[in-house]
Amino acid sequence: MRILILEDETILAISMQEFLEDSGYEVLHYTNSEEAFDSVYEKPFDLLLLDVKVSGEQNGFELLSSLRKAKISTPAIFITSLTDIEDLTEGYACGGCDYIRKPFDLAELKLRVEQVIKLHCFNSSENIIDLSFNYKFDTKSLQLTLNKEPISLGKMETKLLELLIKRRGAVVSYEMFWEEIWGEWIEPTNIRVQVGNLRKKLKYNFIKNIRGVGYTIDL
């Protein structure tokens, strides 16, 4: 497995590279967005770890957007100190699979890397996600169907379902919900109510409750 790191904080980049190499990955590190962009064209990667604020003509968001326009669907995780919901939204909109906020533990990095490589998130070649009970989710139109019949979901219900599907196979914690959907802390009770509303729309429930932790898609 080959991973590209775009990170201009030298100490952090070296720590990440050494840790991932000790975990069995081949890692190439770049500090400049142009060099990273060229490298993706020269050799295949299984994952991109992209800082947002880097030297070069493009920042991390713009780099990934350019790669997606070029039909390169390699999954990408953003590593950044940016915390605004607008930045989070932009990262997902340009094709990112996940966010790791600085500072972070290297053990967390490894878990996120393993999960994204395993799932490959949403990419340009995978528009329809097959779920349990013959449900399908279209990642382009954000439409859920059962036996080809569309299911009407509200805006919040769609956001919750999209996040759960992106993280399918893993547990979405309450913290992940409020960080990635609301952008601020809210009571877990409120999250449970919103997920409950979503589950009421499902004839066959495939959203599993992990008591005290969060929710996961039942595969």
PDB file of N, CA, C and O in Angstrom, residues 61-119:
ATOM      1  N   PHE A  61      -7.235  21.711  -0.757  1.00  0.00           N
ATOM      2  CA  PHE A  61      -8.573  21.588  -1.342  1.00  0.00           C
ATOM      3  C   PHE A  61      -8.515  21.689  -2.867  1.00  0.00           C
ATOM      4  O   PHE A  61      -9.118  20.890  -3.587  1.00  0.00           O
ATOM      5  N   GLU A  62      -7.795  22.688  -3.342  1.00  0.00           N
ATOM      6  CA  GLU A  62      -7.704  22.918  -4.792  1.00  0.00           C
ATOM      7  C   GLU A  62      -6.977  21.779  -5.487  1.00  0.00           C
ATOM      8  O   GLU A  62      -7.344  21.380  -6.605  1.00  0.00           O
ATOM      9  N   LEU A  63      -5.962  21.237  -4.822  1.00  0.00           N
ATOM     10  CA  LEU A  63      -5.233  20.108  -5.395  1.00  0.00           C
ATOM     11  C   LEU A  63      -6.152  18.920  -5.601  1.00  0.00           C
ATOM     12  O   LEU A  63      -6.191  18.321  -6.693  1.00  0.00           O
ATOM     13  N   LEU A  64      -6.914  18.568  -4.574  1.00  0.00           N
ATOM     14  CA  LEU A  64      -7.798  17.409  -4.704  1.00  0.00           C
ATOM     15  C   LEU A  64      -8.895  17.677  -5.722  1.00  0.00           C
ATOM     16  O   LEU A  64      -9.266  16.776  -6.489  1.00  0.00           O
ATOM     17  N   SER A  65      -9.408  18.887  -5.754  1.00  0.00           N
ATOM     18  CA  SER A  65     -10.429  19.228  -6.740  1.00  0.00           C
ATOM     19  C   SER A  65      -9.893  19.031  -8.156  1.00  0.00           C
ATOM     20  O   SER A  65     -10.593  18.497  -9.035  1.00  0.00           O
ATOM     21  N   SER A  66      -8.648  19.437  -8.388  1.00  0.00           N
ATOM     22  CA  SER A  66      -8.029  19.263  -9.706  1.00  0.00           C
ATOM     23  C   SER A  66      -7.881  17.785 -10.049  1.00  0.00           C
ATOM     24  O   SER A  66      -8.112  17.364 -11.190  1.00  0.00           O
ATOM     25  N   LEU A  67      -7.512  16.977  -9.061  1.00  0.00           N
ATOM     26  CA  LEU A  67      -7.359  15.540  -9.298  1.00  0.00           C
ATOM     27  C   LEU A  67      -8.708  14.895  -9.614  1.00  0.00           C
ATOM     28  O   LEU A  67      -8.796  14.039 -10.501  1.00  0.00           O
ATOM     29  N   ARG A  68      -9.749  15.331  -8.925  1.00  0.00           N
ATOM     30  CA  ARG A  68     -11.072  14.758  -9.190  1.00  0.00           C
ATOM     31  C   ARG A  68     -11.564  15.142 -10.590  1.00  0.00           C
ATOM     32  O   ARG A  68     -12.187  14.330 -11.286  1.00  0.00           O
ATOM     33  N   LYS A  69     -11.280  16.351 -11.012  1.00  0.00           N
ATOM     34  CA  LYS A  69     -11.665  16.773 -12.357  1.00  0.00           C
ATOM     35  C   LYS A  69     -10.908  15.960 -13.409  1.00  0.00           C
ATOM     36  O   LYS A  69     -11.412  15.763 -14.518  1.00  0.00           O
ATOM     37  N   ALA A  70      -9.726  15.484 -13.041  1.00  0.00           N
ATOM     38  CA  ALA A  70      -8.922  14.657 -13.943  1.00  0.00           C
ATOM     39  C   ALA A  70      -9.289  13.179 -13.829  1.00  0.00           C
ATOM     40  O   ALA A  70      -8.584  12.325 -14.366  1.00  0.00           O
ATOM     41  N   LYS A  71     -10.391  12.880 -13.123  1.00  0.00           N
ATOM     42  CA  LYS A  71     -10.912  11.515 -12.964  1.00  0.00           C
ATOM     43  C   LYS A  71      -9.986  10.628 -12.145  1.00  0.00           C
ATOM     44  O   LYS A  71      -9.973   9.398 -12.312  1.00  0.00           O
ATOM     45  N   ILE A  72      -9.218  11.219 -11.246  1.00  0.00           N
ATOM     46  CA  ILE A  72      -8.382  10.454 -10.322  1.00  0.00           C
ATOM     47  C   ILE A  72      -9.145  10.327  -9.009  1.00  0.00           C
ATOM     48  O   ILE A  72      -9.408  11.317  -8.328  1.00  0.00           O
ATOM     49  N   SER A  73      -9.521   9.108  -8.647  1.00  0.00           N
ATOM     50  CA  SER A  73     -10.446   8.896  -7.530  1.00  0.00           C
ATOM     51  C   SER A  73      -9.768   8.362  -6.272  1.00  0.00           C
ATOM     52  O   SER A  73     -10.434   7.853  -5.372  1.00  0.00           O
ATOM     53  N   THR A  74      -8.439   8.454  -6.194  1.00  0.00           N
ATOM     54  CA  THR A  74      -7.719   7.991  -5.008  1.00  0.00           C
ATOM     55  C   THR A  74      -8.316   8.630  -3.753  1.00  0.00           C
ATOM     56  O   THR A  74      -8.474   9.846  -3.691  1.00  0.00           O
ATOM     57  N   PRO A  75      -8.682   7.842  -2.740  1.00  0.00           N
ATOM     58  CA  PRO A  75      -9.270   8.433  -1.531  1.00  0.00           C
ATOM     59  C   PRO A  75      -8.293   9.374  -0.842  1.00  0.00           C
ATOM     60  O   PRO A  75      -7.074   9.180  -0.901  1.00  0.00           O
ATOM     61  N   ALA A  76      -8.837  10.395  -0.190  1.00  0.00           N
ATOM     62  CA  ALA A  76      -7.997  11.421   0.428  1.00  0.00           C
ATOM     63  C   ALA A  76      -8.530  11.798   1.802  1.00  0.00           C
ATOM     64  O   ALA A  76      -9.746  11.895   2.004  1.00  0.00           O
ATOM     65  N   ILE A  77      -7.601  12.016   2.726  1.00  0.00           N
ATOM     66  CA  ILE A  77      -7.910  12.513   4.064  1.00  0.00           C
ATOM     67  C   ILE A  77      -7.216  13.862   4.218  1.00  0.00           C
ATOM     68  O   ILE A  77      -6.026  13.986   3.931  1.00  0.00           O
ATOM     69  N   PHE A  78      -7.951  14.852   4.685  1.00  0.00           N
ATOM     70  CA  PHE A  78      -7.346  16.150   4.951  1.00  0.00           C
ATOM     71  C   PHE A  78      -6.820  16.196   6.384  1.00  0.00           C
ATOM     72  O   PHE A  78      -7.493  15.773   7.320  1.00  0.00           O
ATOM     73  N   ILE A  79      -5.603  16.720   6.521  1.00  0.00           N
ATOM     74  CA  ILE A  79      -4.974  16.898   7.826  1.00  0.00           C
ATOM     75  C   ILE A  79      -4.798  18.396   8.011  1.00  0.00           C
ATOM     76  O   ILE A  79      -4.007  19.024   7.298  1.00  0.00           O
ATOM     77  N   THR A  80      -5.535  18.987   8.935  1.00  0.00           N
ATOM     78  CA  THR A  80      -5.567  20.438   8.977  1.00  0.00           C
ATOM     79  C   THR A  80      -5.907  20.970  10.363  1.00  0.00           C
ATOM     80  O   THR A  80      -6.478  20.257  11.192  1.00  0.00           O
ATOM     81  N   SER A  81      -5.559  22.209  10.588  1.00  0.00           N
ATOM     82  CA  SER A  81      -5.931  22.908  11.818  1.00  0.00           C
ATOM     83  C   SER A  81      -7.226  23.692  11.625  1.00  0.00           C
ATOM     84  O   SER A  81      -7.744  24.286  12.572  1.00  0.00           O
ATOM     85  N   LEU A  82      -7.775  23.697  10.409  1.00  0.00           N
ATOM     86  CA  LEU A  82      -9.030  24.401  10.135  1.00  0.00           C
ATOM     87  C   LEU A  82     -10.192  23.700  10.840  1.00  0.00           C
ATOM     88  O   LEU A  82     -10.290  22.476  10.798  1.00  0.00           O
ATOM     89  N   THR A  83     -11.053  24.470  11.461  1.00  0.00           N
ATOM     90  CA  THR A  83     -12.135  23.873  12.250  1.00  0.00           C
ATOM     91  C   THR A  83     -13.525  24.369  11.861  1.00  0.00           C
ATOM     92  O   THR A  83     -14.521  23.832  12.336  1.00  0.00           O
ATOM     93  N   ASP A  84     -13.623  25.398  11.013  1.00  0.00           N
ATOM     94  CA  ASP A  84     -14.930  25.937  10.654  1.00  0.00           C
ATOM     95  C   ASP A  84     -15.731  24.931   9.834  1.00  0.00           C
ATOM     96  O   ASP A  84     -15.170  24.174   9.034  1.00  0.00           O
ATOM     97  N   ILE A  85     -17.043  24.944  10.008  1.00  0.00           N
ATOM     98  CA  ILE A  85     -17.906  24.034   9.264  1.00  0.00           C
ATOM     99  C   ILE A  85     -17.822  24.315   7.769  1.00  0.00           C
ATOM    100  O   ILE A  85     -17.965  23.403   6.946  1.00  0.00           O
ATOM    101  N   GLU A  86     -17.537  25.571   7.390  1.00  0.00           N
ATOM    102  CA  GLU A  86     -17.386  25.906   5.969  1.00  0.00           C
ATOM    103  C   GLU A  86     -16.186  25.180   5.361  1.00  0.00           C
ATOM    104  O   GLU A  86     -16.247  24.706   4.217  1.00  0.00           O
ATOM    105  N   ASP A  87     -15.100  25.098   6.126  1.00  0.00           N
ATOM    106  CA  ASP A  87     -13.913  24.381   5.641  1.00  0.00           C
ATOM    107  C   ASP A  87     -14.193  22.887   5.541  1.00  0.00           C
ATOM    108  O   ASP A  87     -13.777  22.226   4.585  1.00  0.00           O
ATOM    109  N   LEU A  88     -14.890  22.368   6.543  1.00  0.00           N
ATOM    110  CA  LEU A  88     -15.248  20.954   6.514  1.00  0.00           C
ATOM    111  C   LEU A  88     -16.104  20.641   5.298  1.00  0.00           C
ATOM    112  O   LEU A  88     -15.875  19.661   4.581  1.00  0.00           O
ATOM    113  N   THR A  89     -17.068  21.504   5.031  1.00  0.00           N
ATOM    114  CA  THR A  89     -17.952  21.323   3.880  1.00  0.00           C
ATOM    115  C   THR A  89     -17.172  21.373   2.573  1.00  0.00           C
ATOM    116  O   THR A  89     -17.399  20.561   1.669  1.00  0.00           O
ATOM    117  N   GLU A  90     -16.241  22.322   2.469  1.00  0.00           N
ATOM    118  CA  GLU A  90     -15.436  22.436   1.249  1.00  0.00           C
ATOM    119  C   GLU A  90     -14.584  21.183   1.032  1.00  0.00           C
ATOM    120  O   GLU A  90     -14.440  20.702  -0.097  1.00  0.00           O
ATOM    121  N   GLY A  91     -14.039  20.659   2.116  1.00  0.00           N
ATOM    122  CA  GLY A  91     -13.210  19.460   1.995  1.00  0.00           C
ATOM    123  C   GLY A  91     -13.976  18.274   1.448  1.00  0.00           C
ATOM    124  O   GLY A  91     -13.481  17.542   0.583  1.00  0.00           O
ATOM    125  N   TYR A  92     -15.191  18.064   1.938  1.00  0.00           N
ATOM    126  CA  TYR A  92     -16.013  16.970   1.420  1.00  0.00           C
ATOM    127  C   TYR A  92     -16.484  17.258  -0.002  1.00  0.00           C
ATOM    128  O   TYR A  92     -16.548  16.361  -0.840  1.00  0.00           O
ATOM    129  N   ALA A  93     -16.806  18.525  -0.272  1.00  0.00           N
ATOM    130  CA  ALA A  93     -17.312  18.893  -1.599  1.00  0.00           C
ATOM    131  C   ALA A  93     -16.280  18.654  -2.692  1.00  0.00           C
ATOM    132  O   ALA A  93     -16.634  18.309  -3.821  1.00  0.00           O
ATOM    133  N   CYS A  94     -15.010  18.838  -2.375  1.00  0.00           N
ATOM    134  CA  CYS A  94     -13.979  18.653  -3.400  1.00  0.00           C
ATOM    135  C   CYS A  94     -13.500  17.211  -3.503  1.00  0.00           C
ATOM    136  O   CYS A  94     -12.628  16.905  -4.317  1.00  0.00           O
ATOM    137  N   GLY A  95     -14.080  16.322  -2.705  1.00  0.00           N
ATOM    138  CA  GLY A  95     -13.787  14.901  -2.878  1.00  0.00           C
ATOM    139  C   GLY A  95     -13.070  14.226  -1.742  1.00  0.00           C
ATOM    140  O   GLY A  95     -12.631  13.077  -1.880  1.00  0.00           O
ATOM    141  N   GLY A  96     -12.929  14.897  -0.588  1.00  0.00           N
ATOM    142  CA  GLY A  96     -12.255  14.276   0.551  1.00  0.00           C
ATOM    143  C   GLY A  96     -13.138  13.247   1.232  1.00  0.00           C
ATOM    144  O   GLY A  96     -14.366  13.344   1.220  1.00  0.00           O
ATOM    145  N   CYS A  97     -12.504  12.246   1.836  1.00  0.00           N
ATOM    146  CA  CYS A  97     -13.239  11.197   2.546  1.00  0.00           C
ATOM    147  C   CYS A  97     -13.325  11.455   4.044  1.00  0.00           C
ATOM    148  O   CYS A  97     -14.252  11.001   4.696  1.00  0.00           O
ATOM    149  N   ASP A  98     -12.335  12.160   4.593  1.00  0.00           N
ATOM    150  CA  ASP A  98     -12.274  12.293   6.039  1.00  0.00           C
ATOM    151  C   ASP A  98     -11.423  13.501   6.400  1.00  0.00           C
ATOM    152  O   ASP A  98     -10.726  14.065   5.545  1.00  0.00           O
ATOM    153  N   TYR A  99     -11.504  13.878   7.668  1.00  0.00           N
ATOM    154  CA  TYR A  99     -10.726  14.976   8.227  1.00  0.00           C
ATOM    155  C   TYR A  99      -9.989  14.485   9.463  1.00  0.00           C
ATOM    156  O   TYR A  99     -10.561  13.731  10.259  1.00  0.00           O
ATOM    157  N   ILE A 100      -8.754  14.899   9.644  1.00  0.00           N
ATOM    158  CA  ILE A 100      -8.049  14.714  10.908  1.00  0.00           C
ATOM    159  C   ILE A 100      -7.597  16.094  11.350  1.00  0.00           C
ATOM    160  O   ILE A 100      -6.856  16.775  10.643  1.00  0.00           O
ATOM    161  N   ARG A 101      -8.066  16.510  12.508  1.00  0.00           N
ATOM    162  CA  ARG A 101      -7.727  17.849  12.984  1.00  0.00           C
ATOM    163  C   ARG A 101      -6.443  17.829  13.808  1.00  0.00           C
ATOM    164  O   ARG A 101      -6.261  16.955  14.663  1.00  0.00           O
ATOM    165  N   LYS A 102      -5.586  18.787  13.546  1.00  0.00           N
ATOM    166  CA  LYS A 102      -4.355  18.929  14.321  1.00  0.00           C
ATOM    167  C   LYS A 102      -4.674  19.581  15.663  1.00  0.00           C
ATOM    168  O   LYS A 102      -5.529  20.484  15.720  1.00  0.00           O
ATOM    169  N   PRO A 103      -3.974  19.171  16.726  1.00  0.00           N
ATOM    170  CA  PRO A 103      -3.026  18.058  16.805  1.00  0.00           C
ATOM    171  C   PRO A 103      -3.776  16.728  16.931  1.00  0.00           C
ATOM    172  O   PRO A 103      -4.936  16.700  17.337  1.00  0.00           O
ATOM    173  N   PHE A 104      -3.118  15.633  16.592  1.00  0.00           N
ATOM    174  CA  PHE A 104      -3.755  14.326  16.657  1.00  0.00           C
ATOM    175  C   PHE A 104      -2.730  13.278  17.072  1.00  0.00           C
ATOM    176  O   PHE A 104      -1.518  13.479  16.939  1.00  0.00           O
ATOM    177  N   ASP A 105      -3.225  12.173  17.592  1.00  0.00           N
ATOM    178  CA  ASP A 105      -2.363  11.051  17.946  1.00  0.00           C
ATOM    179  C   ASP A 105      -2.086  10.222  16.694  1.00  0.00           C
ATOM    180  O   ASP A 105      -2.955  10.050  15.840  1.00  0.00           O
ATOM    181  N   LEU A 106      -0.894   9.691  16.609  1.00  0.00           N
ATOM    182  CA  LEU A 106      -0.550   8.858  15.455  1.00  0.00           C
ATOM    183  C   LEU A 106      -1.398   7.584  15.424  1.00  0.00           C
ATOM    184  O   LEU A 106      -1.672   7.050  14.348  1.00  0.00           O
ATOM    185  N   ALA A 107      -1.826   7.121  16.586  1.00  0.00           N
ATOM    186  CA  ALA A 107      -2.705   5.948  16.622  1.00  0.00           C
ATOM    187  C   ALA A 107      -4.031   6.260  15.940  1.00  0.00           C
ATOM    188  O   ALA A 107      -4.600   5.413  15.236  1.00  0.00           O
ATOM    189  N   GLU A 108      -4.541   7.484  16.118  1.00  0.00           N
ATOM    190  CA  GLU A 108      -5.766   7.893  15.429  1.00  0.00           C
ATOM    191  C   GLU A 108      -5.535   7.942  13.930  1.00  0.00           C
ATOM    192  O   GLU A 108      -6.384   7.511  13.138  1.00  0.00           O
ATOM    193  N   LEU A 109      -4.378   8.465  13.535  1.00  0.00           N
ATOM    194  CA  LEU A 109      -4.038   8.519  12.116  1.00  0.00           C
ATOM    195  C   LEU A 109      -4.099   7.131  11.493  1.00  0.00           C
ATOM    196  O   LEU A 109      -4.685   6.938  10.422  1.00  0.00           O
ATOM    197  N   LYS A 110      -3.514   6.165  12.161  1.00  0.00           N
ATOM    198  CA  LYS A 110      -3.496   4.802  11.628  1.00  0.00           C
ATOM    199  C   LYS A 110      -4.909   4.256  11.478  1.00  0.00           C
ATOM    200  O   LYS A 110      -5.243   3.644  10.455  1.00  0.00           O
ATOM    201  N   LEU A 111      -5.760   4.488  12.471  1.00  0.00           N
ATOM    202  CA  LEU A 111      -7.137   4.001  12.403  1.00  0.00           C
ATOM    203  C   LEU A 111      -7.896   4.632  11.234  1.00  0.00           C
ATOM    204  O   LEU A 111      -8.611   3.945  10.506  1.00  0.00           O
ATOM    205  N   ARG A 112      -7.730   5.933  11.065  1.00  0.00           N
ATOM    206  CA  ARG A 112      -8.428   6.626   9.969  1.00  0.00           C
ATOM    207  C   ARG A 112      -7.919   6.117   8.615  1.00  0.00           C
ATOM    208  O   ARG A 112      -8.697   5.926   7.676  1.00  0.00           O
ATOM    209  N   VAL A 113      -6.614   5.946   8.507  1.00  0.00           N
ATOM    210  CA  VAL A 113      -6.019   5.462   7.258  1.00  0.00           C
ATOM    211  C   VAL A 113      -6.558   4.076   6.918  1.00  0.00           C
ATOM    212  O   VAL A 113      -6.985   3.811   5.781  1.00  0.00           O
ATOM    213  N   GLU A 114      -6.560   3.179   7.886  1.00  0.00           N
ATOM    214  CA  GLU A 114      -7.028   1.816   7.654  1.00  0.00           C
ATOM    215  C   GLU A 114      -8.490   1.807   7.235  1.00  0.00           C
ATOM    216  O   GLU A 114      -8.889   1.051   6.343  1.00  0.00           O
ATOM    217  N   GLN A 115      -9.291   2.657   7.887  1.00  0.00           N
ATOM    218  CA  GLN A 115     -10.722   2.682   7.588  1.00  0.00           C
ATOM    219  C   GLN A 115     -11.001   3.195   6.177  1.00  0.00           C
ATOM    220  O   GLN A 115     -11.805   2.625   5.449  1.00  0.00           O
ATOM    221  N   VAL A 116     -10.335   4.267   5.799  1.00  0.00           N
ATOM    222  CA  VAL A 116     -10.590   4.849   4.477  1.00  0.00           C
ATOM    223  C   VAL A 116     -10.091   3.929   3.364  1.00  0.00           C
ATOM    224  O   VAL A 116     -10.756   3.763   2.342  1.00  0.00           O
ATOM    225  N   ILE A 117      -8.933   3.339   3.560  1.00  0.00           N
ATOM    226  CA  ILE A 117      -8.430   2.399   2.549  1.00  0.00           C
ATOM    227  C   ILE A 117      -9.385   1.218   2.412  1.00  0.00           C
ATOM    228  O   ILE A 117      -9.652   0.731   1.303  1.00  0.00           O
ATOM    229  N   LYS A 118      -9.925   0.771   3.530  1.00  0.00           N
ATOM    230  CA  LYS A 118     -10.845  -0.370   3.511  1.00  0.00           C
ATOM    231  C   LYS A 118     -12.140  -0.031   2.775  1.00  0.00           C
ATOM    232  O   LYS A 118     -12.632  -0.802   1.955  1.00  0.00           O
ATOM    233  N   LEU A 119     -12.671   1.120   3.062  1.00  0.00           N
ATOM    234  CA  LEU A 119     -13.985   1.478   2.520  1.00  0.00           C
ATOM    235  C   LEU A 119     -13.923   2.219   1.198  1.00  0.00           C
ATOM    236  O   LEU A 119     -14.869   2.213   0.429  1.00  0.00           O
TER     237      LEU A 119
END
